[in-house]
XYZ file of C-alpha atoms in Angstrom:
727
model
C 6.930 8.047 15.276
C 5.309 5.872 12.195
C 2.652 6.505 9.697
C 1.332 3.241 10.861
C 1.276 4.047 14.629
C -0.159 7.362 13.779
C -3.103 5.630 11.645
C -4.039 2.992 14.207
C -4.389 5.968 16.496
C -7.264 7.232 14.587
C -8.565 3.914 13.393
C -7.274 4.093 9.800
C -5.955 0.856 8.464
C -2.648 0.339 6.836
C -3.774 -3.113 5.570
C -6.495 -5.437 4.938
C -7.034 -9.260 4.426
C -9.449 -10.033 1.330
C -8.917 -13.776 2.306
C -7.682 -15.174 5.597
C -4.169 -16.110 3.939
C -3.778 -12.822 2.184
C -2.936 -9.411 3.214
C -2.791 -6.533 1.401
C -0.849 -2.993 2.195
C -2.656 0.045 1.977
C -1.115 2.847 -0.002
C 0.648 5.534 1.983
C -1.212 8.185 -0.136
C -4.571 6.675 0.830
C -3.757 6.713 4.610
C -2.427 10.123 4.540
C -5.639 11.231 2.611
C -7.945 9.427 5.295
C -6.028 11.108 8.151
C -6.066 14.267 6.197
C -10.018 14.038 6.005
C -9.842 13.587 10.068
C -7.918 16.883 10.264
C -4.459 14.775 11.123
C -1.696 16.284 9.203
C 0.907 13.288 7.775
C 2.079 15.149 5.221
C 5.687 14.788 6.294
C 7.511 12.994 8.826
C 7.876 15.556 11.320
C 3.966 15.883 10.856
C 3.432 12.610 11.580
C 5.846 12.537 14.747
C 3.996 15.602 16.192
C 0.564 14.296 15.614
C 1.576 10.890 17.106
C 2.598 13.106 20.315
C -0.646 15.285 20.327
C -3.023 12.214 19.962
C -1.336 10.148 22.512
C -0.905 13.265 24.812
C -5.014 13.888 24.081
C -5.661 10.162 24.925
C -3.713 9.921 28.417
C -5.129 13.232 29.308
C -8.755 12.410 28.642
C -10.792 11.266 31.500
C -13.595 10.174 29.352
C -14.390 9.265 25.499
C -16.917 11.254 24.122
C -19.534 8.580 24.347
C -19.891 5.614 26.719
C -22.162 2.667 26.342
C -23.930 0.789 29.039
C -25.755 -2.488 28.003
C -28.572 -3.381 30.328
C -30.646 -6.352 30.392
C -34.214 -5.131 29.376
C -36.272 -7.823 28.018
C -36.465 -7.494 24.132
C -37.274 -11.324 23.496
C -40.780 -10.761 22.689
C -42.090 -10.089 19.172
C -42.934 -6.369 18.274
C -46.368 -5.401 19.294
C -45.723 -1.722 18.844
C -43.278 1.060 20.436
C -41.620 -0.067 23.291
C -41.427 1.996 26.644
C -38.126 3.122 27.829
C -38.754 2.436 31.410
C -39.823 -1.243 30.881
C -38.080 -3.549 33.136
C -34.629 -2.122 32.951
C -31.864 -3.819 35.250
C -28.486 -2.705 36.526
C -26.263 -2.334 33.332
C -23.015 -3.941 32.358
C -19.886 -1.792 33.365
C -17.855 -0.542 30.400
C -14.453 -0.430 30.292
C -14.070 3.260 29.947
C -15.406 3.663 33.132
C -13.416 0.885 35.306
C -10.160 2.781 34.627
C -11.052 6.126 36.298
C -8.732 7.313 39.121
C -9.680 6.157 42.403
C -12.461 8.203 44.031
C -14.011 9.633 41.001
C -17.697 10.499 41.225
C -19.964 9.708 38.455
C -23.155 11.251 38.037
C -25.799 11.047 35.114
C -28.087 13.709 33.851
C -31.139 11.714 31.897
C -32.255 12.811 28.628
C -35.861 13.744 30.212
C -33.904 15.922 32.434
C -34.660 14.331 35.951
C -32.920 14.333 38.919
C -29.107 13.376 38.663
C -28.243 9.756 39.131
C -25.104 8.682 40.953
C -23.354 6.182 39.088
C -20.319 5.880 40.999
C -20.880 2.421 42.590
C -20.514 0.723 39.291
C -16.975 1.713 38.482
C -15.637 0.164 41.642
C -13.621 3.638 41.605
C -15.472 5.190 44.335
C -14.750 5.373 48.261
C -15.194 2.437 50.465
C -18.564 3.237 51.443
C -19.714 3.958 47.753
C -18.166 1.049 45.892
C -21.169 -1.040 45.485
C -21.385 -3.967 43.037
C -23.030 -3.588 39.672
C -25.974 -5.484 41.027
C -26.437 -2.924 43.677
C -26.238 0.121 41.314
C -29.300 2.281 40.409
C -31.165 1.011 37.219
C -30.588 3.584 34.356
C -33.635 4.577 31.822
C -32.713 3.578 28.461
C -31.875 6.285 26.180
C -29.136 9.035 25.609
C -27.831 10.782 28.623
C -24.885 13.150 29.905
C -22.462 11.752 32.063
C -20.306 13.502 34.352
C -16.966 12.256 35.874
C -15.389 14.389 38.742
C -11.970 13.441 40.043
C -11.040 14.201 43.831
C -8.732 16.697 42.521
C -11.624 18.463 40.920
C -10.889 17.602 37.165
C -14.354 17.181 35.124
C -15.326 15.695 31.887
C -18.448 15.211 30.324
C -19.567 12.464 27.834
C -22.833 11.142 26.105
C -24.070 8.175 27.849
C -25.786 5.619 25.648
C -27.708 3.028 27.701
C -29.260 0.387 25.527
C -30.938 -2.787 25.447
C -28.532 -6.059 25.360
C -30.564 -6.851 22.197
C -32.721 -5.596 19.334
C -36.145 -7.090 19.550
C -36.554 -10.555 18.431
C -38.495 -11.492 15.457
C -41.805 -13.709 15.681
C -41.302 -17.376 15.962
C -41.608 -17.929 11.849
C -42.877 -15.938 9.307
C -42.617 -14.994 5.679
C -43.004 -12.238 3.033
C -42.377 -10.288 0.189
C -39.583 -8.297 -1.219
C -40.233 -5.724 -3.716
C -38.862 -2.456 -5.342
C -41.974 -0.109 -4.571
C -41.579 1.924 -7.912
C -41.755 -1.692 -9.959
C -45.140 -2.331 -8.623
C -47.736 -0.401 -10.788
C -51.729 -0.859 -10.208
C -54.402 0.453 -12.319
C -54.083 3.696 -10.358
C -50.621 4.372 -10.291
C -49.071 7.489 -12.280
C -46.528 5.367 -14.021
C -44.624 3.913 -11.096
C -45.527 2.322 -7.802
C -46.803 4.447 -4.747
C -47.468 4.386 -1.408
C -51.219 3.443 -2.063
C -49.690 0.340 -3.982
C -47.756 -0.506 -1.212
C -50.525 -0.288 1.594
C -52.926 -2.386 -0.950
C -50.067 -5.148 -1.228
C -49.815 -5.323 2.286
C -53.305 -5.334 3.094
C -53.806 -8.104 0.379
C -50.922 -10.162 1.172
C -51.527 -9.926 5.015
C -55.144 -10.749 4.953
C -55.199 -13.413 1.831
C -52.025 -15.229 2.405
C -50.961 -14.741 5.860
C -47.813 -13.079 4.900
C -45.817 -11.495 7.866
C -44.046 -8.309 6.165
C -43.267 -6.620 2.830
C -39.756 -5.268 2.358
C -39.381 -2.461 0.198
C -36.438 -0.400 -1.639
C -35.313 3.004 0.213
C -37.793 5.192 -0.109
C -35.469 8.059 0.767
C -35.583 11.555 -0.889
C -33.979 11.674 -4.364
C -31.902 14.699 -5.850
C -33.867 16.530 -8.170
C -33.241 16.389 -11.764
C -31.671 19.690 -13.323
C -33.644 20.975 -16.040
C -32.634 19.273 -19.417
C -30.843 16.675 -17.657
C -31.635 13.123 -16.726
C -32.105 12.047 -13.028
C -30.104 9.067 -10.913
C -32.906 6.438 -10.793
C -31.063 4.290 -8.058
C -32.657 4.349 -4.494
C -29.342 3.632 -3.046
C -27.786 7.140 -3.689
C -30.437 9.555 -2.212
C -30.176 13.163 -1.581
C -31.291 12.489 2.003
C -32.025 9.378 4.136
C -33.790 11.359 6.633
C -37.108 12.207 4.955
C -38.950 10.178 2.305
C -39.273 10.863 -1.421
C -42.812 12.550 -2.101
C -42.722 10.773 -5.596
C -43.943 8.062 -4.034
C -47.315 10.006 -2.908
C -50.807 8.745 -4.108
C -51.897 11.911 -4.828
C -55.781 11.232 -5.036
C -55.276 10.015 -1.441
C -54.131 13.370 0.114
C -57.242 14.695 2.166
C -57.142 18.150 0.224
C -57.420 16.531 -3.430
C -61.364 15.891 -2.921
C -61.737 19.754 -2.292
C -60.259 20.836 -5.480
C -62.610 23.106 -7.146
C -62.857 24.924 -10.656
C -59.842 25.755 -12.820
C -57.582 23.744 -10.462
C -59.391 20.753 -10.544
C -59.382 20.834 -14.497
C -55.522 21.365 -14.101
C -55.250 18.337 -11.891
C -57.523 16.282 -14.135
C -55.312 16.892 -16.967
C -52.369 15.884 -14.832
C -54.443 12.503 -13.951
C -54.761 12.077 -17.703
C -51.149 12.266 -18.372
C -50.520 10.070 -15.769
C -52.727 7.507 -17.237
C -50.844 7.803 -20.429
C -47.377 7.216 -18.672
C -48.985 4.404 -16.990
C -50.411 2.667 -20.166
C -46.925 3.335 -21.868
C -45.184 1.362 -19.336
C -47.908 -1.452 -19.090
C -49.046 -1.936 -22.718
C -46.131 -0.312 -24.813
C -43.021 -1.494 -23.073
C -41.811 1.884 -22.020
C -39.283 2.352 -19.010
C -40.217 3.654 -15.867
C -39.800 7.221 -16.118
C -39.461 8.923 -12.464
C -38.576 12.324 -13.584
C -41.677 12.353 -15.833
C -43.994 10.940 -12.872
C -42.749 13.777 -10.493
C -43.103 16.591 -12.871
C -46.724 15.318 -13.072
C -47.414 14.843 -9.574
C -45.246 18.117 -8.244
C -47.823 20.262 -10.816
C -50.799 18.577 -9.105
C -49.300 18.991 -5.743
C -48.750 22.777 -6.050
C -52.460 23.251 -7.084
C -53.457 20.928 -4.081
C -51.259 23.157 -1.935
C -53.699 26.089 -2.301
C -56.401 24.228 -0.766
C -57.015 25.623 2.902
C -56.084 23.062 5.462
C -58.970 22.333 7.847
C -58.342 23.302 11.685
C -57.410 19.639 12.499
C -55.237 19.037 9.155
C -53.463 22.535 10.257
C -52.863 21.384 13.840
C -51.267 18.117 12.436
C -49.266 19.892 10.200
C -47.967 22.223 12.734
C -47.123 19.274 15.153
C -45.378 17.666 12.279
C -43.250 20.549 11.803
C -42.486 21.358 15.771
C -41.506 17.443 15.783
C -38.540 17.951 13.072
C -37.624 21.276 13.695
C -34.512 22.206 12.247
C -33.622 18.929 10.775
C -36.831 19.628 8.287
C -36.186 23.216 7.890
C -32.780 22.644 6.799
C -33.868 19.639 4.431
C -36.737 22.055 2.859
C -34.379 25.065 2.615
C -31.994 22.364 0.629
C -34.589 21.610 -1.908
C -35.828 25.711 -2.281
C -32.034 26.523 -3.138
C -31.596 23.641 -5.552
C -34.745 24.898 -7.534
C -32.863 28.358 -7.904
C -29.282 27.212 -7.958
C -29.258 23.607 -8.906
C -29.000 20.355 -7.437
C -25.159 20.454 -6.313
C -24.620 22.657 -3.229
C -20.907 22.949 -3.965
C -21.636 25.000 -6.778
C -23.974 27.613 -4.831
C -22.695 30.939 -4.177
C -20.106 30.134 -1.144
C -22.144 31.606 1.790
C -25.076 29.430 0.821
C -22.925 26.104 1.376
C -23.094 26.918 4.739
C -26.456 25.641 6.240
C -25.798 28.038 9.468
C -24.614 31.276 7.577
C -26.435 34.387 7.621
C -26.718 34.474 4.096
C -28.521 30.947 4.209
C -30.827 32.428 6.821
C -31.597 35.350 4.598
C -32.288 32.978 1.531
C -34.612 30.794 3.679
C -36.642 33.598 4.445
C -36.943 35.030 1.025
C -37.829 31.480 -0.248
C -40.256 30.644 2.759
C -42.687 29.943 0.524
C -41.002 27.140 -1.371
C -39.728 25.900 1.870
C -43.147 25.270 3.163
C -44.014 23.602 -0.008
C -41.394 21.245 0.450
C -42.170 20.803 4.193
C -45.689 20.179 3.212
C -44.529 17.448 0.801
C -42.572 15.653 3.657
C -45.733 15.737 5.951
C -48.054 14.240 3.197
C -45.361 11.598 2.664
C -45.159 10.667 6.119
C -48.982 10.528 6.454
C -49.069 7.705 3.703
C -46.279 5.853 5.026
C -47.983 5.892 8.452
C -51.181 4.904 6.445
C -49.190 1.793 4.528
C -47.909 0.490 8.032
C -51.582 0.954 9.861
C -52.675 -1.136 6.738
C -50.424 -3.989 6.990
C -50.751 -4.321 10.889
C -54.540 -4.442 10.287
C -53.920 -7.057 8.034
C -52.418 -9.113 10.628
C -48.782 -8.801 10.109
C -46.867 -9.336 12.900
C -43.733 -7.134 11.342
C -45.484 -5.265 8.543
C -43.057 -2.933 6.264
C -39.437 -3.314 6.375
C -37.729 -0.202 5.163
C -34.452 -0.302 3.403
C -31.615 2.074 5.014
C -29.207 3.005 2.330
C -25.370 3.161 3.088
C -24.961 6.874 2.205
C -26.253 9.631 0.392
C -25.457 11.605 -2.542
C -22.378 14.345 -1.985
C -24.114 16.841 -3.697
C -27.492 16.314 -1.704
C -29.513 17.582 1.113
C -28.026 15.553 3.963
C -24.634 16.091 2.768
C -25.118 20.011 2.973
C -27.215 19.925 6.203
C -24.815 17.807 8.293
C -21.458 19.003 6.298
C -19.417 18.667 9.262
C -20.330 15.007 9.936
C -19.085 13.821 6.824
C -15.583 13.332 5.506
C -14.412 15.793 2.851
C -12.779 14.618 -0.251
C -13.749 11.017 0.268
C -15.933 8.384 -1.366
C -17.144 5.076 0.443
C -16.916 1.683 -1.385
C -15.340 -1.998 -1.458
C -11.648 -2.998 -1.967
C -10.800 -5.511 -4.837
C -11.976 -8.728 -4.094
C -13.164 -12.260 -5.585
C -16.326 -10.614 -6.930
C -14.666 -7.550 -8.371
C -10.890 -7.336 -9.145
C -11.106 -3.444 -9.494
C -12.881 -2.677 -6.158
C -16.054 -0.323 -5.990
C -16.506 3.363 -5.307
C -20.220 4.019 -4.698
C -19.741 7.685 -4.665
C -21.095 8.276 -1.103
C -19.286 10.484 1.223
C -18.194 8.451 4.629
C -19.405 9.996 8.044
C -16.261 11.049 9.880
C -16.025 8.323 13.314
C -14.591 11.263 15.246
C -17.531 13.729 15.023
C -20.009 10.976 15.424
C -18.685 10.350 18.794
C -18.628 13.968 19.648
C -22.267 14.357 18.792
C -23.312 11.259 20.784
C -24.089 9.564 17.219
C -26.706 12.316 17.030
C -27.255 12.133 13.153
C -27.246 8.270 13.293
C -29.870 8.412 15.951
C -32.063 10.608 14.117
C -31.760 8.833 10.957
C -32.800 5.549 12.694
C -35.745 7.287 14.394
C -36.842 8.436 10.992
C -36.320 5.069 9.312
C -38.054 3.482 11.812
C -40.976 5.706 12.555
C -43.570 3.532 10.096
C -41.570 0.435 10.269
C -41.728 -3.098 11.579
C -38.237 -3.601 10.741
C -35.317 -2.087 8.821
C -32.919 -3.729 6.631
C -29.589 -1.731 6.931
C -27.524 -1.894 3.581
C -24.310 -3.013 4.114
C -24.330 -3.505 7.901
C -20.600 -3.838 7.886
C -20.357 -0.190 7.615
C -21.292 0.099 11.394
C -17.530 -1.639 11.885
C -15.636 0.076 9.150
C -16.083 1.638 5.691
C -13.447 1.542 2.681
C -12.404 5.164 2.347
C -11.679 6.281 -1.507
C -9.819 9.714 -2.016
C -11.880 11.693 -4.470
C -10.060 11.489 -8.112
C -8.629 7.912 -6.983
C -9.546 4.500 -7.928
C -11.101 1.955 -5.331
C -7.644 0.346 -5.544
C -6.294 3.366 -3.944
C -8.440 3.272 -0.460
C -8.155 2.082 2.793
C -10.551 1.075 5.571
C -11.601 3.549 8.479
C -12.856 2.308 11.578
C -16.017 3.282 13.798
C -16.966 2.685 17.030
C -19.092 -0.396 16.496
C -20.132 -0.622 19.981
C -21.726 2.629 19.956
C -23.203 2.097 16.834
C -24.708 -1.232 17.617
C -25.869 0.364 20.900
C -27.845 3.476 19.205
C -29.346 0.889 16.729
C -30.731 -1.390 19.474
C -31.874 1.447 21.408
C -33.767 2.754 18.756
C -35.155 -0.281 17.540
C -36.390 -1.058 21.106
C -38.242 2.232 21.108
C -39.761 1.643 17.920
C -40.478 -2.093 18.722
C -38.826 -2.962 15.048
C -36.612 -5.875 13.890
C -32.935 -5.376 12.480
C -31.845 -6.852 9.523
C -28.025 -6.502 8.462
C -27.392 -7.072 4.793
C -23.972 -8.967 5.536
C -23.552 -10.189 2.143
C -19.947 -10.624 0.644
C -16.686 -10.340 2.263
C -17.212 -9.988 6.022
C -14.326 -9.618 8.472
C -13.940 -12.213 11.161
C -16.248 -11.360 14.406
C -18.676 -9.124 12.707
C -21.486 -11.479 12.210
C -20.842 -12.916 15.830
C -20.795 -9.134 17.190
C -24.284 -8.703 15.002
C -26.087 -11.754 16.235
C -24.946 -10.683 19.888
C -27.298 -7.798 19.522
C -30.046 -9.430 17.764
C -29.239 -8.187 14.384
C -30.548 -10.751 11.665
C -28.446 -11.502 8.856
C -29.139 -12.009 5.188
C -28.879 -15.386 3.685
C -29.133 -16.063 -0.093
C -29.392 -19.321 -1.214
C -27.032 -19.418 -4.041
C -24.202 -18.028 -1.623
C -24.817 -20.633 1.132
C -21.996 -23.140 0.455
C -19.832 -25.060 2.683
C -16.886 -22.743 2.283
C -14.640 -23.596 4.649
C -15.089 -27.065 3.601
C -15.883 -29.130 0.329
C -17.625 -25.977 -1.212
C -20.829 -27.921 -1.644
C -24.296 -26.600 -1.410
C -25.248 -26.007 2.427
C -27.671 -28.184 3.746
C -30.696 -26.983 5.424
C -29.960 -27.930 8.907
C -26.687 -26.023 8.824
C -28.127 -22.673 7.724
C -28.334 -19.898 10.714
C -31.828 -19.184 12.137
C -31.026 -15.783 12.718
C -31.498 -14.505 9.390
C -33.861 -13.334 6.549
C -33.438 -16.275 4.125
C -34.246 -15.617 0.259
C -33.633 -16.594 -3.220
C -32.213 -13.793 -4.628
C -32.127 -9.507 -4.043
C -32.705 -6.859 -6.162
C -28.954 -7.128 -7.431
C -29.036 -10.552 -8.286
C -30.853 -12.668 -10.949
C -34.400 -13.804 -10.489
C -34.962 -17.312 -9.498
C -36.107 -18.244 -12.806
C -33.411 -16.493 -14.679
C -30.877 -18.407 -12.395
C -32.574 -21.657 -13.088
C -32.976 -21.224 -16.749
C -29.412 -19.567 -17.328
C -31.387 -16.547 -18.588
C -28.766 -14.387 -16.621
C -25.539 -15.610 -18.479
C -27.297 -14.570 -21.864
C -28.230 -11.159 -20.621
C -24.676 -10.602 -19.556
C -23.501 -12.225 -22.625
C -25.533 -9.676 -24.805
C -24.333 -6.653 -23.260
C -20.712 -7.619 -23.304
C -19.938 -8.277 -19.870
C -18.898 -11.667 -19.813
C -14.945 -12.113 -19.411
C -14.704 -15.604 -20.621
C -16.508 -17.473 -23.538
C -20.312 -17.814 -23.269
C -20.256 -21.449 -23.410
C -17.976 -21.715 -20.521
C -20.075 -19.182 -18.425
C -23.136 -21.114 -19.104
C -21.661 -24.597 -18.062
C -20.276 -23.008 -14.757
C -23.825 -21.422 -14.179
C -25.591 -24.694 -15.252
C -23.335 -26.795 -13.155
C -23.902 -24.405 -9.913
C -27.694 -24.943 -10.562
C -27.467 -28.664 -10.754
C -25.619 -28.997 -7.699
C -28.029 -27.178 -5.742
C -31.227 -29.151 -7.364
C -29.463 -32.247 -6.798
C -29.448 -31.460 -2.998
C -33.079 -30.292 -3.095
C -34.289 -33.561 -5.090
C -32.353 -35.739 -2.094
C -34.341 -34.030 0.512
C -37.493 -34.743 -1.404
C -38.447 -31.215 -2.275
C -38.369 -31.502 -6.028
C -41.031 -34.426 -6.239
C -41.345 -34.286 -10.057
C -37.796 -34.008 -10.583
C -35.953 -31.202 -12.435
C -36.788 -29.710 -15.802
C -39.823 -27.720 -15.382
C -38.886 -24.133 -14.404
C -41.580 -23.273 -12.378
C -41.438 -26.750 -10.161
C -37.721 -26.047 -9.579
C -38.734 -22.059 -8.641
C -41.123 -24.010 -5.881
C -38.388 -26.215 -4.707
C -35.853 -23.652 -4.008
C -38.520 -21.923 -1.799
C -39.466 -25.290 -0.149
C -35.519 -25.442 0.563
C -35.674 -22.002 2.344
C -38.576 -23.179 4.308
C -36.439 -26.426 5.465
C -33.915 -24.205 6.951
C -34.408 -22.965 10.435
C -34.289 -18.860 9.052
C -36.748 -17.171 11.182
C -37.784 -14.874 8.242
C -38.241 -16.193 4.548
C -38.334 -13.612 1.881
C -40.210 -13.980 -1.628
C -38.963 -11.813 -4.230
C -42.221 -10.639 -5.621
C -40.975 -11.006 -9.483
C -40.369 -14.438 -8.893
C -44.130 -15.037 -8.298
C -44.817 -14.274 -12.058
C -41.559 -15.859 -13.518
C -39.766 -12.624 -14.099
C -36.369 -13.079 -15.528
C -35.080 -9.771 -15.866
C -32.869 -8.215 -12.778
C -33.956 -4.741 -11.257
C -30.354 -3.958 -11.185
C -27.217 -5.288 -12.959
C -24.123 -4.428 -10.993
C -21.501 -3.138 -13.166
C -23.730 -1.380 -15.741
C -25.068 2.035 -16.271
C -26.648 3.152 -19.647
C -26.212 -0.728 -20.975
C -29.125 -1.780 -18.537
C -32.168 -0.074 -17.633
C -31.526 -0.212 -13.720
C -34.403 0.577 -11.399
C -36.869 1.481 -14.223
C -38.638 -1.915 -14.898
C -42.202 -2.969 -13.907
C -42.634 -6.604 -12.409
C -43.271 -8.551 -15.586
C -43.959 -12.283 -16.280
C -41.865 -14.876 -18.049
C -42.493 -13.294 -21.391
C -41.599 -9.582 -20.021
C -45.280 -8.614 -20.041
C -45.665 -6.362 -17.120
C -48.251 -7.400 -14.381
C -50.134 -4.824 -12.464
C -50.898 -5.240 -9.019
C -54.258 -6.441 -9.901
C -53.053 -8.990 -12.273
C -50.490 -10.210 -9.953
C -52.979 -11.042 -7.128
C -54.788 -13.394 -9.304
C -51.915 -15.264 -11.040
C -52.192 -18.848 -11.053
C -48.193 -18.968 -10.912
C -48.127 -16.868 -7.491
C -50.655 -18.921 -5.782
C -49.088 -21.964 -6.823
C -45.784 -20.847 -5.349
C -47.206 -19.374 -2.488
C -49.160 -22.560 -1.534
C -45.424 -23.635 -0.581
C -46.034 -21.358 2.446
C -49.328 -22.799 3.575
C -47.653 -24.055 6.906
C -46.808 -20.386 7.967
C -50.354 -18.933 7.187
C -52.222 -18.504 10.349
C -55.766 -20.570 9.716
C -58.763 -18.393 10.882
C -60.711 -20.009 13.950
C -63.774 -22.455 12.868
C -67.000 -21.165 13.281
C -69.483 -23.561 14.828
């Protein structure tokens, strides 16, 4: 009875391959720690032996796994035109392996999620009696959804499981479209309170859809952040949120809250003072070169929102708020309770009084009642933010965008935040997600995000994942899933250890993809997977089979299995969002000028002499521009930065990519990355406004009139829908 056998039984890897010809053994300590996080004792040889025997016995005696997936052939090939109905054209499902191995004569029944009449599913398994042993084609068509499946053997043994009935693929994208990628906080307008907000997002979507024929706007995660403790500094990263389930009210356009118009007397004067201070924050960023200060913005907005909350809601608004509370129920109450408790005890729930560390404890219930006024305030903020998110997506679709907003789903949450507290049983204690050492980072990565437990997810029918997707897709035309490979496996790092000391833990990718396809279908939304970096064999193929688009960044698209040269456009995949850069990479202007190398040198991040790094970066750019020139996409020849940036985007259009994304800072020549991986306080990550080539901040109003933007967007003229001619 070896540790490797026990690990395999629980989906814990004992080795991994950073490249096809290289295998690395995981440390025994990492494997033991991962098993311990799954409540499996592997501390001694005797414990390993007992655990193997127990697991094999449980699997042998198990009639059904916790979750079973049925894929249907429901049509999802049409572009999204709004939420799809679950009852649309279902056809008999493919029979899962979990059901074909049931004992002969086993009866299967399904109770659908809408609690309709039981459906007899016995025929699809081939295990029923001769009269009931129908083929799959003759079996009843199940509605899409998450149902309850019950199996009963001839001997009276019963078992229940969650049954995920999912469309074969997520919705398909439009024939071809392009759009913008932007970090919302960086897009300031003349109305912003020191950082971009949902009003700015609605304006950008409406303008780019109507004036430029853009099909989408992709934004950074808008998840709720961990509040900053008094006297402390907040974490500005949108990829380490307190909650992925609810949006952050810091993105609210305060003046767009309906009750703002009804402020009177002293309350109006105090909010007016907030507006004046907000104008100073905006001016400091736009004219004085200050960094975006999220904490200062939130201090002003929260003060104003406290005053606005005292304005009574009208009958219709009150009914809408009540509906929102009823729709989100316990999840919203837990979320708001965490924020109310964080105001009193600080934002690390591990440091709270022990009874309050359990969201279901009687002490927490009493504290919730005592803090009901604060709980209501945070519930109100979630509602107001949801309303403005809906308005932004509505503005995008009204502007003719076939997709609209693309929301970004971060890979995890802060260990001290609201989700980790409210869903603590679903997270692996003492573990953090990250990445193993590879060609890009010899030390590996620790993202500081607790991973979900695959066993608890399966037992719940993937309830937390379903709820998360539903919330993310609520006002979206698409979702970008950060590190989509995490649906298959995640690198678990024991707390206090380095990333080198981690190991991979597997998830049921089929179930995760089924839930993803189901929720995308219900929302009528696309799914884009961020699949950059090291990807294990078979993952991209599995994602493509289920309609999940990939992410292709020009500078990484080389013939890695051949000569290593830039990949010609005809060899790019079609099912992807193709871009020239991302928020974690240099802008296109920085890339073609080599400014990104100088930046890393100035920050002391280079591991080789500056001259060597510059030469390598320049050679990379030359190879790409040579290919682009041979294709006739750089008519004036290399040498002028703006021409080269346009040529790069012409190349993207020469690929078969269904979606092409333009990094919004590229439209004005910004040379600064929004995030520089490997830095913390050395560089102002997540705090820079969109700026021009000289580093001068550019407002939304200035951006839409920028000649450089329109010269670049002329490249996309062929993708713009032209209005019909009038007679």
